[in-house]
N, CA, C and O of each residue as an XYZ file, in Angstrom:
532
protein
N     203.607     71.497     11.165
C     204.085     72.812     10.814
C     205.031     73.269     11.916
O     204.782     73.037     13.099
N     206.105     73.910     11.521
C     207.053     74.455     12.485
C     206.902     75.962     12.557
O     206.273     76.578     11.697
N     207.482     76.545     13.587
C     207.440     77.999     13.734
C     208.155     78.671     12.568
O     207.711     79.710     12.079
N     209.256     78.083     12.123
C     210.007     78.659     10.999
C     209.141     78.706      9.752
O     209.078     79.730      9.072
N     208.470     77.594      9.451
C     207.579     77.565      8.287
C     206.463     78.589      8.456
O     206.135     79.314      7.517
N     205.885     78.647      9.642
C     204.784     79.575      9.905
C     205.213     81.023      9.683
O     204.510     81.797      9.033
N     206.366     81.377     10.227
C     206.851     82.752     10.088
C     207.161     83.071      8.631
O     206.764     84.121      8.126
N     207.862     82.179      7.962
C     208.327     82.457      6.600
C     207.230     82.379      5.545
O     207.259     83.127      4.568
N     206.274     81.491      5.730
C     205.277     81.272      4.687
C     203.893     81.817      5.016
O     203.237     82.400      4.153
N     203.452     81.635      6.234
C     202.096     82.048      6.588
C     202.041     83.523      6.962
O     201.201     84.265      6.455
N     202.936     83.947      7.848
C     202.876     85.343      8.308
C     203.141     86.332      7.179
O     202.637     87.454      7.218
N     203.914     85.944      6.182
C     204.131     86.856      5.050
C     202.809     87.097      4.317
O     202.535     88.215      3.880
N     201.994     86.054      4.183
C     200.682     86.212      3.549
C     199.733     87.013      4.443
O     198.944     87.825      3.958
N     199.819     86.777      5.742
C     199.000     87.537      6.689
C     199.351     89.014      6.601
O     198.466     89.869      6.567
N     200.638     89.309      6.565
C     201.084     90.707      6.477
C     200.542     91.369      5.213
O     200.069     92.504      5.269
N     200.601     90.681      4.083
C     200.077     91.242      2.832
C     198.579     91.503      2.928
O     198.099     92.552      2.497
N     197.849     90.560      3.487
C     196.399     90.728      3.626
C     196.067     91.888      4.559
O     195.131     92.647      4.305
N     196.830     92.024      5.630
C     196.606     93.123      6.575
C     196.865     94.460      5.901
O     196.078     95.395      6.051
N     197.953     94.558      5.166
C     198.265     95.807      4.467
C     197.171     96.170      3.477
O     196.821     97.341      3.336
N     196.633     95.174      2.795
C     195.543     95.399      1.855
C     194.299     95.927      2.583
O     193.660     96.871      2.119
N     193.963     95.320      3.715
C     192.805     95.740      4.495
C     192.996     97.139      5.073
O     192.061     97.938      5.112
N     194.205     97.421      5.515
C     194.470     98.744      6.100
C     194.208     99.847      5.089
O     193.734    100.924      5.449
N     194.513     99.585      3.828
C     194.242    100.575      2.790
C     192.737    100.788      2.625
O     192.290    101.905      2.364
N     191.954     99.707      2.777
C     190.500     99.790      2.587
C     189.796    100.454      3.767
O     188.875    101.245      3.568
N     190.217    100.142      4.988
C     189.483    100.623      6.156
C     190.266    101.626      6.991
O     189.793    102.064      8.040
N     191.433    101.986      6.544
C     192.344    102.907      7.236
C     192.392    102.703      8.743
O     191.937    103.539      9.524
N     192.948    101.586      9.117
C     193.186    101.307     10.522
C     194.636    100.876     10.693
O     195.222    100.262      9.801
N     195.193    101.198     11.822
C     196.578    100.791     12.063
C     196.647     99.681     13.104
O     197.705     99.088     13.313
N     195.533     99.402     13.750
C     195.518     98.395     14.812
C     195.069     97.049     14.251
O     194.020     96.943     13.615
N     195.874     96.037     14.495
C     195.544     94.700     14.032
C     195.609     93.740     15.203
O     196.605     93.689     15.925
N     194.533     92.973     15.386
C     194.481     91.947     16.414
C     194.385     90.595     15.721
O     193.647     90.436     14.748
N     195.131     89.629     16.226
C     195.147     88.301     15.640
C     194.848     87.281     16.729
O     195.434     87.328     17.810
N     193.938     86.363     16.440
C     193.639     85.300     17.385
C     194.411     84.061     16.974
O     194.266     83.566     15.856
N     195.215     83.575     17.871
C     195.934     82.316     17.692
C     195.434     81.346     18.736
O     195.034     81.746     19.829
N     195.455     80.071     18.398
C     195.217     79.089     19.445
C     196.561     78.854     20.140
O     197.514     79.603     19.925
N     196.631     77.833     20.956
C     197.844     77.611     21.743
C     198.804     76.606     21.107
O     199.601     75.983     21.809
N     198.735     76.446     19.808
C     199.633     75.531     19.104
C     201.077     76.024     19.232
O     201.338     77.225     19.307
N     201.989     75.078     19.255
C     203.405     75.391     19.424
C     203.942     76.444     18.463
O     204.586     77.396     18.905
N     203.695     76.303     17.151
C     204.219     77.315     16.217
C     203.663     78.721     16.475
O     204.325     79.713     16.169
N     202.463     78.810     17.031
C     201.869     80.121     17.310
C     202.484     80.776     18.540
O     202.516     82.002     18.649
N     202.970     79.958     19.459
C     203.527     80.487     20.712
C     205.050     80.573     20.693
O     205.649     81.069     21.647
N     205.673     80.105     19.639
C     207.136     80.073     19.557
C     207.718     81.485     19.554
O     207.077     82.440     19.115
N     208.922     81.588     20.043
C     209.608     82.885     20.124
C     209.726     83.550     18.751
O     209.523     84.758     18.627
N     210.053     82.767     17.724
C     210.195     83.339     16.377
C     208.887     83.965     15.906
O     208.891     85.022     15.275
N     207.777     83.314     16.212
C     206.473     83.827     15.817
C     206.126     85.095     16.586
O     205.738     86.101     15.994
N     206.267     85.042     17.904
C     205.900     86.214     18.704
C     206.781     87.405     18.357
O     206.316     88.545     18.349
N     208.043     87.146     18.073
C     208.952     88.234     17.687
C     208.539     88.820     16.333
O     208.524     90.039     16.167
N     208.209     87.972     15.380
C     207.786     88.452     14.062
C     206.497     89.257     14.149
O     206.361     90.300     13.510
N     205.555     88.764     14.943
C     204.299     89.499     15.109
C     204.537     90.857     15.757
O     203.920     91.850     15.372
N     205.423     90.899     16.732
C     205.763     92.169     17.378
C     206.373     93.134     16.354
O     206.015     94.311     16.314
N     207.287     92.633     15.537
C     207.917     93.474     14.507
C     206.898     93.978     13.486
O     207.040     95.078     12.952
N     205.872     93.171     13.218
C     204.824     93.576     12.282
C     203.793     94.503     12.925
O     202.943     95.067     12.237
N     203.874     94.656     14.243
C     202.919     95.509     14.941
C     201.557     94.854     15.104
O     200.538     95.541     15.172
N     201.537     93.529     15.166
C     200.288     92.794     15.299
C     200.149     92.323     16.737
O     201.027     91.642     17.267
N     199.048     92.689     17.357
C     198.774     92.269     18.729
C     198.016     90.950     18.698
O     197.066     90.792     17.931
N     198.433     90.008     19.526
C     197.788     88.700     19.580
C     196.817     88.656     20.750
O     197.173     88.974     21.884
N     195.587     88.257     20.456
C     194.594     88.060     21.507
C     194.914     86.767     22.237
O     195.266     85.769     21.609
N     194.797     86.778     23.527
C     195.042     85.568     24.302
C     193.943     84.555     24.050
O     192.770     84.910     23.925
N     194.325     83.317     23.979
C     193.382     82.232     23.779
C     193.423     81.359     25.020
O     194.498     80.909     25.416
N     192.273     81.107     25.646
C     192.282     80.288     26.855
C     192.857     78.890     26.582
O     192.629     78.315     25.518
N     193.582     78.369     27.526
C     194.134     77.024     27.387
C     193.008     75.995     27.280
O     191.952     76.153     27.892
N     193.240     74.965     26.514
C     192.314     73.843     26.388
C     190.920     74.274     25.950
O     189.924     73.794     26.492
N     190.843     75.153     24.996
C     189.541     75.653     24.537
C     189.384     75.498     23.026
O     189.312     76.500     22.315
N     189.329     74.271     22.524
C     189.161     74.111     21.083
C     187.816     74.639     20.584
O     187.664     74.937     19.400
N     186.840     74.753     21.490
C     185.540     75.282     21.086
C     185.632     76.729     20.630
O     184.726     77.231     19.965
N     186.710     77.394     20.979
C     186.856     78.807     20.634
C     187.785     79.033     19.453
O     187.966     80.174     19.029
N     188.370     77.992     18.918
C     189.284     78.125     17.788
C     188.514     77.900     16.487
O     188.098     76.775     16.207
N     188.318     78.953     15.689
C     187.555     78.800     14.448
C     188.053     77.668     13.551
O     187.253     77.028     12.868
N     189.350     77.415     13.544
C     189.845     76.302     12.728
C     189.309     74.978     13.235
O     189.009     74.087     12.441
N     189.185     74.838     14.547
C     188.719     73.577     15.109
C     187.233     73.349     14.870
O     186.823     72.230     14.559
N     186.424     74.388     15.009
C     184.983     74.151     14.917
C     184.399     74.486     13.551
O     183.195     74.332     13.344
N     185.227     74.940     12.618
C     184.656     75.341     11.334
C     185.534     74.956     10.153
O     185.137     74.128      9.333
N     186.707     75.538     10.056
C     187.522     75.379      8.854
C     187.968     73.939      8.623
O     187.903     73.449      7.496
N     188.418     73.259      9.668
C     188.892     71.893      9.475
C     187.781     70.967      8.997
O     188.032     70.038      8.230
N     186.568     71.214      9.443
C     185.436     70.410      8.983
C     185.224     70.599      7.485
O     185.005     69.630      6.758
N     185.288     71.827      7.032
C     185.130     72.112      5.605
C     186.258     71.460      4.810
O     186.008     70.824      3.787
N     187.492     71.613      5.273
C     188.620     71.019      4.566
C     188.517     69.498      4.517
O     188.776     68.891      3.479
N     188.139     68.879      5.641
C     188.006     67.422      5.655
C     186.954     66.967      4.647
O     187.165     65.990      3.928
N     185.829     67.665      4.593
C     184.775     67.296      3.653
C     185.259     67.419      2.206
O     185.003     66.543      1.380
N     185.952     68.499      1.913
C     186.426     68.700      0.542
C     187.556     67.746      0.174
O     187.651     67.305     -0.972
N     188.406     67.428      1.138
C     189.503     66.499      0.867
C     188.995     65.073      0.692
O     189.604     64.277     -0.023
N     187.886     64.752      1.341
C     187.319     63.399      1.220
C     186.826     63.124     -0.198
O     186.645     61.969     -0.584
N     186.612     64.177     -0.961
C     186.110     64.023     -2.325
C     187.183     63.565     -3.302
O     186.859     63.127     -4.407
N     188.453     63.655     -2.922
C     189.513     63.326     -3.869
C     190.503     62.313     -3.334
O     190.499     61.980     -2.148
N     191.348     61.829     -4.223
C     192.419     60.913     -3.861
C     193.721     61.579     -4.271
O     193.830     62.116     -5.373
N     194.700     61.545     -3.390
C     195.954     62.237     -3.645
C     197.098     61.239     -3.641
O     197.388     60.615     -2.621
N     197.737     61.095     -4.777
C     198.846     60.156     -4.905
C     200.173     60.758     -4.459
O     201.108     60.037     -4.109
N     200.243     62.068     -4.475
C     201.491     62.743     -4.079
C     201.194     63.778     -3.008
O     200.139     64.412     -3.022
N     202.124     63.946     -2.084
C     201.960     64.930     -1.005
C     201.833     66.342     -1.582
O     201.153     67.189     -1.003
N     202.481     66.597     -2.710
C     202.410     67.916     -3.343
C     200.978     68.241     -3.786
O     200.533     69.386     -3.700
N     200.268     67.214     -4.261
C     198.877     67.434     -4.687
C     197.990     67.765     -3.498
O     197.141     68.654     -3.569
N     198.195     67.045     -2.410
C     197.435     67.315     -1.182
C     197.751     68.711     -0.656
O     196.845     69.456     -0.283
N     199.028     69.064     -0.627
C     199.449     70.382     -0.151
C     198.811     71.493     -0.977
O     198.353     72.498     -0.433
N     198.785     71.307     -2.276
C     198.196     72.316     -3.172
C     196.717     72.535     -2.856
O     196.248     73.673     -2.808
N     195.991     71.444     -2.643
C     194.559     71.554     -2.343
C     194.343     72.206     -0.975
O     193.502     73.094     -0.839
N     195.095     71.772      0.035
C     194.936     72.336      1.386
C     195.235     73.836      1.376
O     194.563     74.604      2.065
N     196.230     74.257      0.605
C     196.579     75.679      0.552
C     195.600     76.506     -0.269
O     195.448     77.703     -0.023
N     194.938     75.891     -1.235
C     194.042     76.672     -2.100
C     192.589     76.673     -1.628
O     191.864     77.633     -1.889
N     192.151     75.627     -0.945
C     190.746     75.514     -0.553
C     190.222     76.684      0.280
O     189.128     77.171     -0.005
N     190.950     77.161      1.294
C     190.397     78.285      2.072
C     190.085     79.518      1.228
O     189.221     80.314      1.598
N     190.774     79.687      0.103
C     190.545     80.843     -0.763
C     189.271     80.696     -1.585
O     188.779     81.674     -2.147
N     188.728     79.467     -1.662
C     187.508     79.249     -2.443
C     186.241     79.436     -1.610
O     185.133     79.439     -2.146
N     186.409     79.589     -0.319
C     185.254     79.763      0.564
C     184.757     81.203      0.433
O     185.548     82.137      0.568
N     183.475     81.398      0.175
C     182.941     82.758     -0.013
C     183.120     83.638      1.234
O     183.087     83.152      2.364
N     183.305     84.915      1.003
C     183.494     85.881      2.084
C     182.325     85.849      3.067
O     182.521     86.009      4.272
N     181.118     85.645      2.559
C     179.942     85.604      3.430
C     180.048     84.464      4.446
O     179.592     84.594      5.582
N     180.650     83.354      4.033
C     180.822     82.234      4.952
C     181.786     82.604      6.080
O     181.570     82.232      7.233
N     182.837     83.328      5.748
C     183.767     83.782      6.781
C     183.084     84.767      7.732
O     183.312     84.730      8.941
N     182.248     85.645      7.179
C     181.519     86.581      8.030
C     180.584     85.830      8.973
O     180.466     86.183     10.146
N     179.923     84.799      8.462
C     179.065     83.972      9.295
C     179.861     83.265     10.381
O     179.392     83.115     11.509
N     181.063     82.833     10.033
C     181.948     82.207     11.013
C     182.196     83.140     12.189
O     182.121     82.716     13.342
N     182.488     84.394     11.912
C     182.792     85.320     12.995
C     181.566     85.627     13.846
O     181.694     85.886     15.043
N     180.392     85.602     13.248
C     179.180     85.742     14.060
C     179.022     84.532     14.987
O     178.702     84.691     16.165
N     179.246     83.322     14.455
C     179.168     82.112     15.281
C     180.238     82.134     16.372
O     179.996     81.715     17.504
N     181.407     82.622     16.021
C     182.516     82.687     16.981
C     182.154     83.616     18.143
O     182.426     83.293     19.300
N     181.544     84.765     17.845
C     181.126     85.693     18.892
C     180.103     85.044     19.819
O     180.141     85.254     21.032
N     179.193     84.259     19.257
C     178.205     83.557     20.075
C     178.903     82.556     20.991
O     178.562     82.449     22.170
N     179.872     81.828     20.457
C     180.624     80.863     21.263
C     181.375     81.564     22.395
O     181.372     81.099     23.534
N     182.014     82.683     22.071
C     182.748     83.424     23.103
C     181.808     83.873     24.215
O     182.122     83.725     25.396
N     180.665     84.419     23.840
C     179.692     84.881     24.825
C     179.205     83.713     25.683
O     179.081     83.836     26.902
N     178.934     82.593     25.040
C     178.446     81.421     25.772
C     179.499     80.931     26.775
O     179.161     80.550     27.895
N     180.759     80.942     26.373
C     181.832     80.522     27.281
C     181.941     81.468     28.481
O     182.174     81.025     29.605
N     181.778     82.741     28.241
C     181.857     83.717     29.324
C     180.693     83.525     30.295
O     180.864     83.621     31.510
N     179.500     83.252     29.741
C     178.306     83.116     30.571
C     178.233     81.785     31.317
O     177.452     81.651     32.259
N     179.032     80.803     30.911
C     179.034     79.513     31.613
C     180.461     79.207     32.059
O     181.101     78.292     31.539
N     180.954     79.982     33.027
C     182.369     79.909     33.399
C     182.816     78.510     33.825
O     182.460     78.013     34.893
N     183.596     77.908     32.959
C     184.172     76.623     33.282
C     183.249     75.430     33.142
O     183.694     74.293     33.298
N     181.973     75.656     32.853
C     181.015     74.561     32.754
C     181.031     73.986     31.345
O     181.255     74.704     30.370
N     180.793     72.702     31.253
C     180.698     72.040     29.963
C     179.380     72.414     29.302
O     178.364     72.552     29.984
N     179.384     72.578     27.995
C     178.149     72.784     27.279
C     178.209     72.071     25.941
O     179.285     71.840     25.390
N     177.047     71.729     25.432
C     176.951     70.997     24.183
C     177.322     71.903     23.027
O     177.354     73.127     23.159
N     177.597     71.288     21.906
C     177.931     71.980     20.659
C     176.890     73.053     20.351
O     175.691     72.822     20.504
N     177.347     74.213     19.923
C     176.418     75.299     19.562
C     176.083     75.239     18.099
O     175.317     76.068     17.607
Protein backbone atom coordinates (compact mmCIF):
# COMPACT_ATOMS: atom_id res chain seq x y z
CA UNK A 1 0.00 0.00 0.00
CA UNK A 2 1.25 3.48 -0.79
CA UNK A 3 0.53 6.74 0.98
CA UNK A 4 -1.42 7.94 -2.07
CA UNK A 5 -3.67 4.88 -1.98
CA UNK A 6 -4.08 5.22 1.79
CA UNK A 7 -5.06 8.88 1.59
CA UNK A 8 -7.40 8.49 -1.37
CA UNK A 9 -9.11 5.23 -0.45
CA UNK A 10 -8.74 4.50 3.24
CA UNK A 11 -8.84 7.95 4.84
CA UNK A 12 -11.99 8.85 2.90
CA UNK A 13 -13.73 5.89 4.55
CA UNK A 14 -12.26 6.82 7.93
CA UNK A 15 -13.56 10.37 7.52
CA UNK A 16 -17.07 9.09 6.73
CA UNK A 17 -17.06 6.77 9.73
CA UNK A 18 -15.84 9.57 12.00
CA UNK A 19 -18.54 11.94 10.79
CA UNK A 20 -21.14 9.25 11.44
CA UNK A 21 -19.83 8.67 14.98
CA UNK A 22 -19.66 12.39 15.72
CA UNK A 23 -23.38 12.64 15.02
CA UNK A 24 -24.06 9.79 17.48
CA UNK A 25 -21.82 10.87 20.35
CA UNK A 26 -21.41 14.60 19.62
CA UNK A 27 -17.68 14.87 19.92
CA UNK A 28 -15.32 16.94 17.86
CA UNK A 29 -12.09 15.34 19.04
CA UNK A 30 -10.81 12.35 17.12
CA UNK A 31 -7.69 10.36 17.98
CA UNK A 32 -6.27 7.79 15.59
CA UNK A 33 -3.66 5.16 16.38
CA UNK A 34 -1.30 4.37 13.54
CA UNK A 35 1.64 2.04 13.63
CA UNK A 36 4.93 3.17 12.13
CA UNK A 37 4.29 1.88 8.60
CA UNK A 38 5.55 4.09 5.80
CA UNK A 39 2.13 5.07 4.39
CA UNK A 40 0.99 6.11 7.89
CA UNK A 41 3.99 8.38 8.43
CA UNK A 42 4.15 9.85 4.92
CA UNK A 43 3.77 13.59 4.45
CA UNK A 44 0.61 13.16 2.35
CA UNK A 45 -1.02 11.16 5.14
CA UNK A 46 -0.03 13.48 7.97
CA UNK A 47 -1.16 16.49 5.95
CA UNK A 48 -4.53 14.89 5.16
CA UNK A 49 -5.07 13.93 8.79
CA UNK A 50 -4.24 17.47 9.87
CA UNK A 51 -6.74 18.87 7.34
CA UNK A 52 -9.37 16.46 8.67
CA UNK A 53 -8.66 17.57 12.23
CA UNK A 54 -7.61 14.09 13.31
CA UNK A 55 -4.90 13.82 15.95
CA UNK A 56 -2.60 10.82 15.66
CA UNK A 57 -1.48 9.02 18.80
CA UNK A 58 2.21 8.25 18.80
CA UNK A 59 3.11 4.61 18.45
CA UNK A 60 6.36 3.42 20.01
CA UNK A 61 8.94 2.22 17.51
CA UNK A 62 9.33 -1.54 17.11
CA UNK A 63 6.19 -2.37 19.08
CA UNK A 64 4.07 -4.78 17.04
CA UNK A 65 2.57 -6.03 20.31
CA UNK A 66 0.70 -2.75 20.52
CA UNK A 67 -0.68 -2.67 16.98
CA UNK A 68 -4.19 -4.18 16.95
CA UNK A 69 -3.74 -5.21 13.32
CA UNK A 70 -0.66 -7.22 14.24
CA UNK A 71 -2.03 -9.05 17.25
CA UNK A 72 -5.67 -9.41 16.23
CA UNK A 73 -7.01 -8.43 12.83
CA UNK A 74 -4.36 -10.05 10.65
CA UNK A 75 -4.84 -13.35 12.46
CA UNK A 76 -8.57 -13.26 11.73
CA UNK A 77 -7.99 -12.33 8.09
CA UNK A 78 -5.39 -15.07 7.62
CA UNK A 79 -7.76 -17.66 9.07
CA UNK A 80 -10.63 -16.56 6.85
CA UNK A 81 -8.47 -16.30 3.74
CA UNK A 82 -7.11 -19.81 4.32
CA UNK A 83 -10.63 -21.11 3.77
CA UNK A 84 -10.70 -20.08 0.11
CA UNK A 85 -8.73 -20.18 -3.11
CA UNK A 86 -8.37 -17.04 -5.18
CA UNK A 87 -7.61 -17.27 -8.87
CA UNK A 88 -7.62 -13.52 -9.44
CA UNK A 89 -6.12 -10.68 -7.40
CA UNK A 90 -9.47 -8.87 -7.66
CA UNK A 91 -11.19 -11.72 -5.81
CA UNK A 92 -8.61 -11.62 -3.03
CA UNK A 93 -8.86 -7.82 -2.81
CA UNK A 94 -12.65 -8.01 -2.54
CA UNK A 95 -12.47 -10.48 0.36
CA UNK A 96 -9.73 -8.56 2.21
CA UNK A 97 -11.74 -5.33 1.91
CA UNK A 98 -15.05 -6.87 2.97
CA UNK A 99 -13.99 -9.22 5.79
CA UNK A 100 -13.36 -6.57 8.48
CA UNK A 101 -16.98 -5.40 8.03
CA UNK A 102 -18.27 -8.89 8.88
CA UNK A 103 -16.63 -8.94 12.30
CA UNK A 104 -19.23 -8.23 15.03
CA UNK A 105 -18.99 -4.94 16.91
CA UNK A 106 -18.62 -6.84 20.19
CA UNK A 107 -15.41 -8.40 18.88
CA UNK A 108 -13.99 -4.96 18.14
CA UNK A 109 -14.97 -3.81 21.63
CA UNK A 110 -13.18 -6.84 23.07
CA UNK A 111 -10.15 -5.95 20.97
CA UNK A 112 -9.93 -2.53 22.57
CA UNK A 113 -10.17 -4.03 26.04
CA UNK A 114 -7.29 -6.39 25.16
CA UNK A 115 -5.37 -3.48 23.66
CA UNK A 116 -5.71 -1.48 26.90
CA UNK A 117 -4.35 -4.45 28.85
CA UNK A 118 -1.39 -4.69 26.47
CA UNK A 119 -0.68 -0.97 26.79
CA UNK A 120 -0.78 -1.17 30.58
CA UNK A 121 1.48 -4.22 30.58
CA UNK A 122 4.02 -2.45 28.35
CA UNK A 123 4.04 0.57 30.64
CA UNK A 124 4.50 -1.60 33.74
CA UNK A 125 7.40 -3.57 32.21
CA UNK A 126 9.48 -0.77 30.69
CA UNK A 127 11.53 -2.21 27.89
CA UNK A 128 11.39 -5.78 29.22
CA UNK A 129 10.33 -8.68 27.06
CA UNK A 130 7.12 -10.43 28.01
CA UNK A 131 5.21 -13.40 26.68
CA UNK A 132 2.06 -13.13 24.60
CA UNK A 133 -0.93 -11.86 26.58
